[in-house]
PDB file of C-alpha atoms in Angstrom:
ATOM      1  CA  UNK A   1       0.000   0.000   0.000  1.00 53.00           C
ATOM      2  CA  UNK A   2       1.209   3.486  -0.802  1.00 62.00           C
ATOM      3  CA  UNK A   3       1.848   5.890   2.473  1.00 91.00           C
ATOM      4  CA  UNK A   4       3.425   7.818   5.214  1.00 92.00           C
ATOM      5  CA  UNK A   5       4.718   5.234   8.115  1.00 94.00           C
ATOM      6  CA  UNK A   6       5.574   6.676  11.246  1.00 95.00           C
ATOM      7  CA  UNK A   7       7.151   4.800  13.930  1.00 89.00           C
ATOM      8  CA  UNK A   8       6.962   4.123  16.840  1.00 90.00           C
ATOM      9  CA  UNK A   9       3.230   5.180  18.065  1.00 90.00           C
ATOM     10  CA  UNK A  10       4.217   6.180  21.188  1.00 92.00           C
ATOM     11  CA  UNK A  11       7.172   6.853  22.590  1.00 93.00           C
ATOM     12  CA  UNK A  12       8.617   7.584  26.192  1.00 92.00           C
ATOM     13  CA  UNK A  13      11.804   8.701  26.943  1.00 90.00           C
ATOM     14  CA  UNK A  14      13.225  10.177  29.947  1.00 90.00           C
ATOM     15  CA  UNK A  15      14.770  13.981  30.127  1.00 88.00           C
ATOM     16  CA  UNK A  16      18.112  14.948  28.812  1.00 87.00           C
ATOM     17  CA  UNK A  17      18.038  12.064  26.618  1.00 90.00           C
ATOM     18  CA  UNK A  18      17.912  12.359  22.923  1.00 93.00           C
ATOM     19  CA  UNK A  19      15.196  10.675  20.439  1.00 93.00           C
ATOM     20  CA  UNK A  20      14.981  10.145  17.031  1.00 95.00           C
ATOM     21  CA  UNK A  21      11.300   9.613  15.290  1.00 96.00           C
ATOM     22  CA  UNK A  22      11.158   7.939  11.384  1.00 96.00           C
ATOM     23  CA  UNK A  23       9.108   8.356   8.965  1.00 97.00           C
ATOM     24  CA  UNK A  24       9.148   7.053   6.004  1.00 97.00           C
ATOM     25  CA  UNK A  25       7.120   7.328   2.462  1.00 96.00           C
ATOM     26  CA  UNK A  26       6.804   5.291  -0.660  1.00 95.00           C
ATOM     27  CA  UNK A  27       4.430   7.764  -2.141  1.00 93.00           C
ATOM     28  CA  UNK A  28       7.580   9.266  -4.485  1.00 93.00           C
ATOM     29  CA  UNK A  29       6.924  12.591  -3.087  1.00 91.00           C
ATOM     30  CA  UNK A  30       9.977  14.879  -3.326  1.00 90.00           C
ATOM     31  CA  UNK A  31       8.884  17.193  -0.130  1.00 88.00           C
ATOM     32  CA  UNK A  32       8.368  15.874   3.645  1.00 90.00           C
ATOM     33  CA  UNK A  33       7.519  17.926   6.399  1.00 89.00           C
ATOM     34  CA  UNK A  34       7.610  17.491  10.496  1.00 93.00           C
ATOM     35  CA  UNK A  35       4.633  18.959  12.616  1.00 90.00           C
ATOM     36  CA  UNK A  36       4.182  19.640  15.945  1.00 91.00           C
ATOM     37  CA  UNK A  37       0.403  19.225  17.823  1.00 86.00           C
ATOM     38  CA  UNK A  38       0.214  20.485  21.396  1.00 85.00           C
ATOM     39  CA  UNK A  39      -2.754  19.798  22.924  1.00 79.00           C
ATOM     40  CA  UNK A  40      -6.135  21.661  21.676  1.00 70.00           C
ATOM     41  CA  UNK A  41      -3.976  23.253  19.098  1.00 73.00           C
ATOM     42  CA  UNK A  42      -3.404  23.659  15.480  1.00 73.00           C
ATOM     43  CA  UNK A  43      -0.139  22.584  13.712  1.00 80.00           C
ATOM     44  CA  UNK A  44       3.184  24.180  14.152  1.00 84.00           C
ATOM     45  CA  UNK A  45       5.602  23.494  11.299  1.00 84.00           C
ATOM     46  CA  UNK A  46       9.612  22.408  12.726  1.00 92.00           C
ATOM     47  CA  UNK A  47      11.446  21.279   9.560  1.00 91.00           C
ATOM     48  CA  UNK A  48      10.416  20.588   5.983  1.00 88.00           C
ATOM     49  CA  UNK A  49      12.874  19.368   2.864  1.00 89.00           C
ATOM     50  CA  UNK A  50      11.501  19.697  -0.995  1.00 85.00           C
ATOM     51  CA  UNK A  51      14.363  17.507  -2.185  1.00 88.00           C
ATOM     52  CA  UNK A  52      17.176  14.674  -1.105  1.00 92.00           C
ATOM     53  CA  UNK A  53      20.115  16.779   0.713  1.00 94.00           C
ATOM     54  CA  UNK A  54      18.184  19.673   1.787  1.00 91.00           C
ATOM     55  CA  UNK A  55      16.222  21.084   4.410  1.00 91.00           C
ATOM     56  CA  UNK A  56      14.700  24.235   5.594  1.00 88.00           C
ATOM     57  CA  UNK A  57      13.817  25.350   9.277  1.00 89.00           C
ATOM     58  CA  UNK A  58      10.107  26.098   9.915  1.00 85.00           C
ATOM     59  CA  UNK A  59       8.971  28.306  12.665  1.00 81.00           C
ATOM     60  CA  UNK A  60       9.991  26.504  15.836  1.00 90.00           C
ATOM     61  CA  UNK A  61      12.802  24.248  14.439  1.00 93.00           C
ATOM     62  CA  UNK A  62      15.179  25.109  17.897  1.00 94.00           C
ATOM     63  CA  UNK A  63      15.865  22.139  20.101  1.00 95.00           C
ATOM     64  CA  UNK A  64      14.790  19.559  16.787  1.00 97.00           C
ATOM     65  CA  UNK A  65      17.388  18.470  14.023  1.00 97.00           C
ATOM     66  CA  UNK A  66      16.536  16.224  10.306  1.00 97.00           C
ATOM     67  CA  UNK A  67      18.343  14.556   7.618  1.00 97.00           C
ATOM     68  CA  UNK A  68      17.459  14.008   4.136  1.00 97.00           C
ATOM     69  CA  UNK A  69      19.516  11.821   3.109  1.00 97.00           C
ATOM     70  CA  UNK A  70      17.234   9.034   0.822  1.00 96.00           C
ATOM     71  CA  UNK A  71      14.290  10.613  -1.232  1.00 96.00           C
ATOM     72  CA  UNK A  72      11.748   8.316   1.293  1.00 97.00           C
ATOM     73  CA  UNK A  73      13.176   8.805   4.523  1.00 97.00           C
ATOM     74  CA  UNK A  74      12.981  11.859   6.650  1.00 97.00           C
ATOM     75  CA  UNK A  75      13.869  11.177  10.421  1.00 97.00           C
ATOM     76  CA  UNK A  76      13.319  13.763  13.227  1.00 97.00           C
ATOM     77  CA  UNK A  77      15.874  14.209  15.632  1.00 97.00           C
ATOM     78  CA  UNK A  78      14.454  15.602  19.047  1.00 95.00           C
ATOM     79  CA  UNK A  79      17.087  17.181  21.143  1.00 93.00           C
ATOM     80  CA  UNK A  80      18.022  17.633  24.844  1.00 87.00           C
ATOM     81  CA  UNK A  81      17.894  21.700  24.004  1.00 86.00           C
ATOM     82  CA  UNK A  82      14.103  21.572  23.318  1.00 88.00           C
ATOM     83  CA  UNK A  83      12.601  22.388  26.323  1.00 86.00           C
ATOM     84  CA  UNK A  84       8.937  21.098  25.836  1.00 89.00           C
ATOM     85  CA  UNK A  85       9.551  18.310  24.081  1.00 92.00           C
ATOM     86  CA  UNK A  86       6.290  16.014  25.140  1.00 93.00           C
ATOM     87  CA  UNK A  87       3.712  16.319  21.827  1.00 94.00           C
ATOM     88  CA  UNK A  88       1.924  14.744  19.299  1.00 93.00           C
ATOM     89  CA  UNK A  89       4.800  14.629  15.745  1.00 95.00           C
ATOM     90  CA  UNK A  90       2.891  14.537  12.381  1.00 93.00           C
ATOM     91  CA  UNK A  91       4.912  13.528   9.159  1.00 94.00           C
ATOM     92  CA  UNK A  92       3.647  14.759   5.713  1.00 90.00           C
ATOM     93  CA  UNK A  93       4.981  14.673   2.015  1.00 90.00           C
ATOM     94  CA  UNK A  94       3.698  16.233  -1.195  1.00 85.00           C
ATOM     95  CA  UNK A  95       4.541  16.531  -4.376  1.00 83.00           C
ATOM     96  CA  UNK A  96       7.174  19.486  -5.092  1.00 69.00           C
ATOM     97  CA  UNK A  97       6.517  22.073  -6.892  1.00 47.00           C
ATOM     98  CA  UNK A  98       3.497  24.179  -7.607  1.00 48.00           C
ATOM     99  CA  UNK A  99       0.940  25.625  -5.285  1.00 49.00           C
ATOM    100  CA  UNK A 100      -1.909  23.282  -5.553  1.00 56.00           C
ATOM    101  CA  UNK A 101       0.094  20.109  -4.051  1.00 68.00           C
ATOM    102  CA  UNK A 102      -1.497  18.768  -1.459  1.00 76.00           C
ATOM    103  CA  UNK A 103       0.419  17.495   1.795  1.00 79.00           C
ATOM    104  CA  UNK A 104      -0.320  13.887   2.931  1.00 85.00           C
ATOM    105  CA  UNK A 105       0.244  13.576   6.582  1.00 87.00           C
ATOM    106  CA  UNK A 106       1.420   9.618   8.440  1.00 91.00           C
ATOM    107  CA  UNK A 107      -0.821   8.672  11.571  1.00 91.00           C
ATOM    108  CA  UNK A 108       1.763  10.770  13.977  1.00 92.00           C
ATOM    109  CA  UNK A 109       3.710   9.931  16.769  1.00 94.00           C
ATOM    110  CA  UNK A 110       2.939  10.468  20.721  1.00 94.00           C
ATOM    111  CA  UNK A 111       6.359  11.430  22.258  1.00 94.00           C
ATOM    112  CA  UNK A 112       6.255  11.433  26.379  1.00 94.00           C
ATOM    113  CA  UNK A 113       9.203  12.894  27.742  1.00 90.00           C
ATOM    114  CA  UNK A 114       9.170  11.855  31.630  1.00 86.00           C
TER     115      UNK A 114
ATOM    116  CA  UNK B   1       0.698  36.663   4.483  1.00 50.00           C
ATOM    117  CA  UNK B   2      -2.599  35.440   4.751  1.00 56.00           C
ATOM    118  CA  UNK B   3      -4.754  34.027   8.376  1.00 82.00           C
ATOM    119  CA  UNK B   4      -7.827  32.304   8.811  1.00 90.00           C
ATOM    120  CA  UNK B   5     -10.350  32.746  11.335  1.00 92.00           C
ATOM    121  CA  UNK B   6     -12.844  30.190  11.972  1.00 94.00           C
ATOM    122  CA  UNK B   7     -15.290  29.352  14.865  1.00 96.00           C
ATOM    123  CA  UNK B   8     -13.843  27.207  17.586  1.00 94.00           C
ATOM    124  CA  UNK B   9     -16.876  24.713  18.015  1.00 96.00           C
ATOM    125  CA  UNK B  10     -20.132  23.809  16.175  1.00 97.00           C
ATOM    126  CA  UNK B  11     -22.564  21.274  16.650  1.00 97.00           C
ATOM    127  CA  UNK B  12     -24.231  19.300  13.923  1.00 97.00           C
ATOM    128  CA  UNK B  13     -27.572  16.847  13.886  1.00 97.00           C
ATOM    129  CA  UNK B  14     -26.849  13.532  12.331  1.00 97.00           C
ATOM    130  CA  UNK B  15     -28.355  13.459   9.061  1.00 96.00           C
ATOM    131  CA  UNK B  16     -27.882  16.813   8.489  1.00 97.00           C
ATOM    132  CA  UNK B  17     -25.646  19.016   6.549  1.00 97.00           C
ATOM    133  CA  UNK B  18     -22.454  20.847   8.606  1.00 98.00           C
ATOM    134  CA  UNK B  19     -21.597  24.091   7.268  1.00 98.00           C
ATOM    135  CA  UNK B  20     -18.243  24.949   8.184  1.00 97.00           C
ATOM    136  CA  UNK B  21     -17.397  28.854   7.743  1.00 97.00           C
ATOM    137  CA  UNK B  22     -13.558  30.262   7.698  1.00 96.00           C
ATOM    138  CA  UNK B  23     -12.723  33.719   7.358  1.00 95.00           C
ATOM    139  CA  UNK B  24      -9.200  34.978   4.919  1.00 91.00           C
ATOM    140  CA  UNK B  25     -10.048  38.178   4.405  1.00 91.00           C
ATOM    141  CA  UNK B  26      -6.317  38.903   3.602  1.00 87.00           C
ATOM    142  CA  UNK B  27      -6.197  36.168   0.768  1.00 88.00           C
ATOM    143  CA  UNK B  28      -4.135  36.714  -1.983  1.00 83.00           C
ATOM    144  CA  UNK B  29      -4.909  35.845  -5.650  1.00 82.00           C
ATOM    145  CA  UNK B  30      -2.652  33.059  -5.847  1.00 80.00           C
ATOM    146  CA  UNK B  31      -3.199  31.533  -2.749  1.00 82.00           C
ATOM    147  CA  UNK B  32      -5.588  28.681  -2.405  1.00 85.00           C
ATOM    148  CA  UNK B  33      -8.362  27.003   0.233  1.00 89.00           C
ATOM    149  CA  UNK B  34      -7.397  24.275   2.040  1.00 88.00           C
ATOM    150  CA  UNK B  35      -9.625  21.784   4.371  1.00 91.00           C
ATOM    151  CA  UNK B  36      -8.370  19.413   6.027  1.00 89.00           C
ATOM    152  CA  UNK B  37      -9.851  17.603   9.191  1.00 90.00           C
ATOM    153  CA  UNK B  38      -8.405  15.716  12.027  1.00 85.00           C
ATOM    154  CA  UNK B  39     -10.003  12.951  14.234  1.00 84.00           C
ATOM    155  CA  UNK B  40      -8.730  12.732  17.633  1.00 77.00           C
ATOM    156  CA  UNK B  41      -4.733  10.931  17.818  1.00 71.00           C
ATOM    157  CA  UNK B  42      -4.824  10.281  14.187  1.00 75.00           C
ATOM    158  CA  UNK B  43      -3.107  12.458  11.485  1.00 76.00           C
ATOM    159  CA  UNK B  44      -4.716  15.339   9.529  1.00 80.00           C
ATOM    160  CA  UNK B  45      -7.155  13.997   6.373  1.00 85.00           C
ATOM    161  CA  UNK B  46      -7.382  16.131   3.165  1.00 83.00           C
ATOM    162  CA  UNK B  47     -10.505  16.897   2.572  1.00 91.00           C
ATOM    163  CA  UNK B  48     -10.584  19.161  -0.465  1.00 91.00           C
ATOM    164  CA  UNK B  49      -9.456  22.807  -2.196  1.00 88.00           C
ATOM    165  CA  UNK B  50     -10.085  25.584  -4.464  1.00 90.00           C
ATOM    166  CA  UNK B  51      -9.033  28.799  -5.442  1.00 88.00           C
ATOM    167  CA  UNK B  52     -12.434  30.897  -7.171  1.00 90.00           C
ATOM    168  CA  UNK B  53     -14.272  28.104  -8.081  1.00 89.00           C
ATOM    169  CA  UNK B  54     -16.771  26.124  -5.940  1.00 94.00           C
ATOM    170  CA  UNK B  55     -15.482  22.393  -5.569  1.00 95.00           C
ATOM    171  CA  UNK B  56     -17.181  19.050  -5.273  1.00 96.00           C
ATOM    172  CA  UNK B  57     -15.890  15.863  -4.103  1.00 94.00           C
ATOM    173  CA  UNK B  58     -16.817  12.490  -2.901  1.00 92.00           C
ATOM    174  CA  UNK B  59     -16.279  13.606   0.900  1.00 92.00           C
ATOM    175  CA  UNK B  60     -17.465  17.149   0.842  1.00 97.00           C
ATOM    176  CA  UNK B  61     -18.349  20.847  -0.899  1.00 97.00           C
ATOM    177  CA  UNK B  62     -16.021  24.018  -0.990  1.00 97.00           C
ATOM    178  CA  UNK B  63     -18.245  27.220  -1.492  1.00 97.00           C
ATOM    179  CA  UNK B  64     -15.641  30.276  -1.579  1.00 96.00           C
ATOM    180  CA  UNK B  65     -17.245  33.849  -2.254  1.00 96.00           C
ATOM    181  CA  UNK B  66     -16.699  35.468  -5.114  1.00 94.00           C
ATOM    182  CA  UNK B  67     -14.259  38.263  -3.200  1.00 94.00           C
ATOM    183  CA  UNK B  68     -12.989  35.456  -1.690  1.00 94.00           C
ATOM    184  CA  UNK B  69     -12.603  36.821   1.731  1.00 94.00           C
ATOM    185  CA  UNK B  70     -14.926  33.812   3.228  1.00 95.00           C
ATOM    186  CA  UNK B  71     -15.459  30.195   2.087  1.00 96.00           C
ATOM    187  CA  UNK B  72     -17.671  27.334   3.608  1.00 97.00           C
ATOM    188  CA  UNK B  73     -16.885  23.626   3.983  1.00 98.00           C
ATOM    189  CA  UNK B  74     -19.875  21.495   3.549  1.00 98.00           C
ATOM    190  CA  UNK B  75     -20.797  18.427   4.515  1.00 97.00           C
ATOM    191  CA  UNK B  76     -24.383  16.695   3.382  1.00 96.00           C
ATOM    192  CA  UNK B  77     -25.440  14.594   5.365  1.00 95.00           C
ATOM    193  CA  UNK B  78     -22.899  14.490   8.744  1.00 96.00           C
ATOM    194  CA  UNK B  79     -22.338  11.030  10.172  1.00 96.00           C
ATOM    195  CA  UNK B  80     -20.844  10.671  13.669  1.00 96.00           C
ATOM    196  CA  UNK B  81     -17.642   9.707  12.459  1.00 94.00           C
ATOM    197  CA  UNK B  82     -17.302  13.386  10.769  1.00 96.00           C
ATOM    198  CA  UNK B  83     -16.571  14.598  14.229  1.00 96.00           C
ATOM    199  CA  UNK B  84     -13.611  16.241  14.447  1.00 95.00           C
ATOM    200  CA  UNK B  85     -11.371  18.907  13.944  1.00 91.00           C
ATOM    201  CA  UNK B  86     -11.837  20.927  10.942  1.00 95.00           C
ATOM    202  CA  UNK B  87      -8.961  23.320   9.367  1.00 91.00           C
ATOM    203  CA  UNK B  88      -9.437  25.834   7.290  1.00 93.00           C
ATOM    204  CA  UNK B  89      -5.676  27.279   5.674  1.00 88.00           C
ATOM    205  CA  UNK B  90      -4.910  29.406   3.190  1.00 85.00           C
ATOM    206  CA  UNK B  91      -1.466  28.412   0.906  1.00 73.00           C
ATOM    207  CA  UNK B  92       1.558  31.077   1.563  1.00 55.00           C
ATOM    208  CA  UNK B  93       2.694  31.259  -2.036  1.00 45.00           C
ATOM    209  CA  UNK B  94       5.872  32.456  -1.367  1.00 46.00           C
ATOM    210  CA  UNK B  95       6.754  29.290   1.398  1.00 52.00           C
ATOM    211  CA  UNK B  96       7.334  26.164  -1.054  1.00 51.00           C
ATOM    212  CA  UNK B  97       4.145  23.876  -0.116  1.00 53.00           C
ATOM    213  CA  UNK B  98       3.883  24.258   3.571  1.00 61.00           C
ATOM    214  CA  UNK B  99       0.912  24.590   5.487  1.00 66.00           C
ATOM    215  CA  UNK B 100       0.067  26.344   8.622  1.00 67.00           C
ATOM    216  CA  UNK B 101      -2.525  25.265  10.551  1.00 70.00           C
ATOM    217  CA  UNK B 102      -4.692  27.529  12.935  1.00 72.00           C
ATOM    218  CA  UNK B 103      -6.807  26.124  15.947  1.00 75.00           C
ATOM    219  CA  UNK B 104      -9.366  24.768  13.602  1.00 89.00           C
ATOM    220  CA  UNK B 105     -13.257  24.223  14.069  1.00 95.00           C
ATOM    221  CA  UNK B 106     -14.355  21.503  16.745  1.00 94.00           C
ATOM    222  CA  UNK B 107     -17.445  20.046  14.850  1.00 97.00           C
ATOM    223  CA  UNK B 108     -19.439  17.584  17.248  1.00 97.00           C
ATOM    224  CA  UNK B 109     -21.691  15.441  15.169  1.00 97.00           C
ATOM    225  CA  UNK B 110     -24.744  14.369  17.736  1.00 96.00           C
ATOM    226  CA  UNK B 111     -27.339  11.635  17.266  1.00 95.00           C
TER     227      UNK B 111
END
């Protein structure tokens, strides 16, 4: 089946360490992008990448790091420096190019930092 | 760069149509109307988009007005499992193909 995978579900992890959350596409979308959900709230973008080797900061990409290194593959790093780090991390891809591409977004990932 | 603004909660009959409003009065002519909807712990669903025209798809209907300062999500006939968060966002034309997503409409669907 064609998709986003995110993995794990949930995840707990205890303070100070570092974690890294996958995703993972076989959609052959050239863009990914890494959300943030806090609790009764909207979307907050961290990191987003239109091709393989590049990546742009969104607007609260402190305390988070990514690589793009394979086309399918965009893992979220989530740092000691990011001081709230317990939410709910949606992966998306799209298409690149042109305005009308929609984003497709992976089931998410519950991180618990204790 | 354009905002939405869009009701926090609304309550719909089963059976009945859900009319979803969102505000972009700041919309610029390139940028288009996004819905998309999230059910509690899962990720956001793509519901459907436009730019002047109205749209029409298998899931719902996209009524923008014709200054397009306003458009209106519809939903036919609401089921239970349409309850959920609704999100109205406008494209940034000028930031690749992200999306921003506002707080979003709460739309209980009650028996």
């Amino acid at each position: 089946d064609g998709g986003i995978t995110q993995s794990p579900k949930y995840l707990f992890r205890k303070e100070g360490q570092n974690v890294t959350l996958s995703c993972e596409q076989n959609l052959n979308h050239d863009a990914m992008y890494w959300y943030r959900q806090d609790p009764g709230q909207g979307l907050r973008l961290i990191y987003y990448s239109q091709i393989v080797n590049d990546f742009q900061k969104g607007d609260i990409a402190e305390g988070y790091s990514v690589s793009r290194e394979k086309k399918e593959s965009f893992p979220l790093t989530v740092t000691s420096a990011q001081k709230n780090p317990t939410a709910f991390y949606l992966c998306a891809s799209s298409r690149a190019g042109g305005l009308t591409d929609t984003q497709y977004f992976g089931p998410g990932t519950r991180l618990t930092v204790l | 760069d354009a905002k939405t603004t869009q009701p926090t909660s609304m309550d719909c009959a089963e059976g009945r149509a859900a009319n979803l409003p969102c505000n972009h009065s700041t919309i610029s002519g390139n940028e288009y109307v996004y819905w998309y909807r999230q059910i509690h712990s899962q990720g956001p669903q793509y519901i459907i988009h436009g730019l002047k025209n109205n749209e029409t798809n298998e899931m719902a209907s996209l009524i923008i007005t014709e200054d397009r300062k306003s458009s209106t999500l519809i939903l036919p006939h609401a089921t239970l499992r349409d309850t959920a968060v609704y999100y109205c966002i406008v494209r940034f034309h000028n930031a690749g193909n992200m999306l921003t997503f506002g707080g979003g409409t709460r739309l209980m669907v009650k028996p």
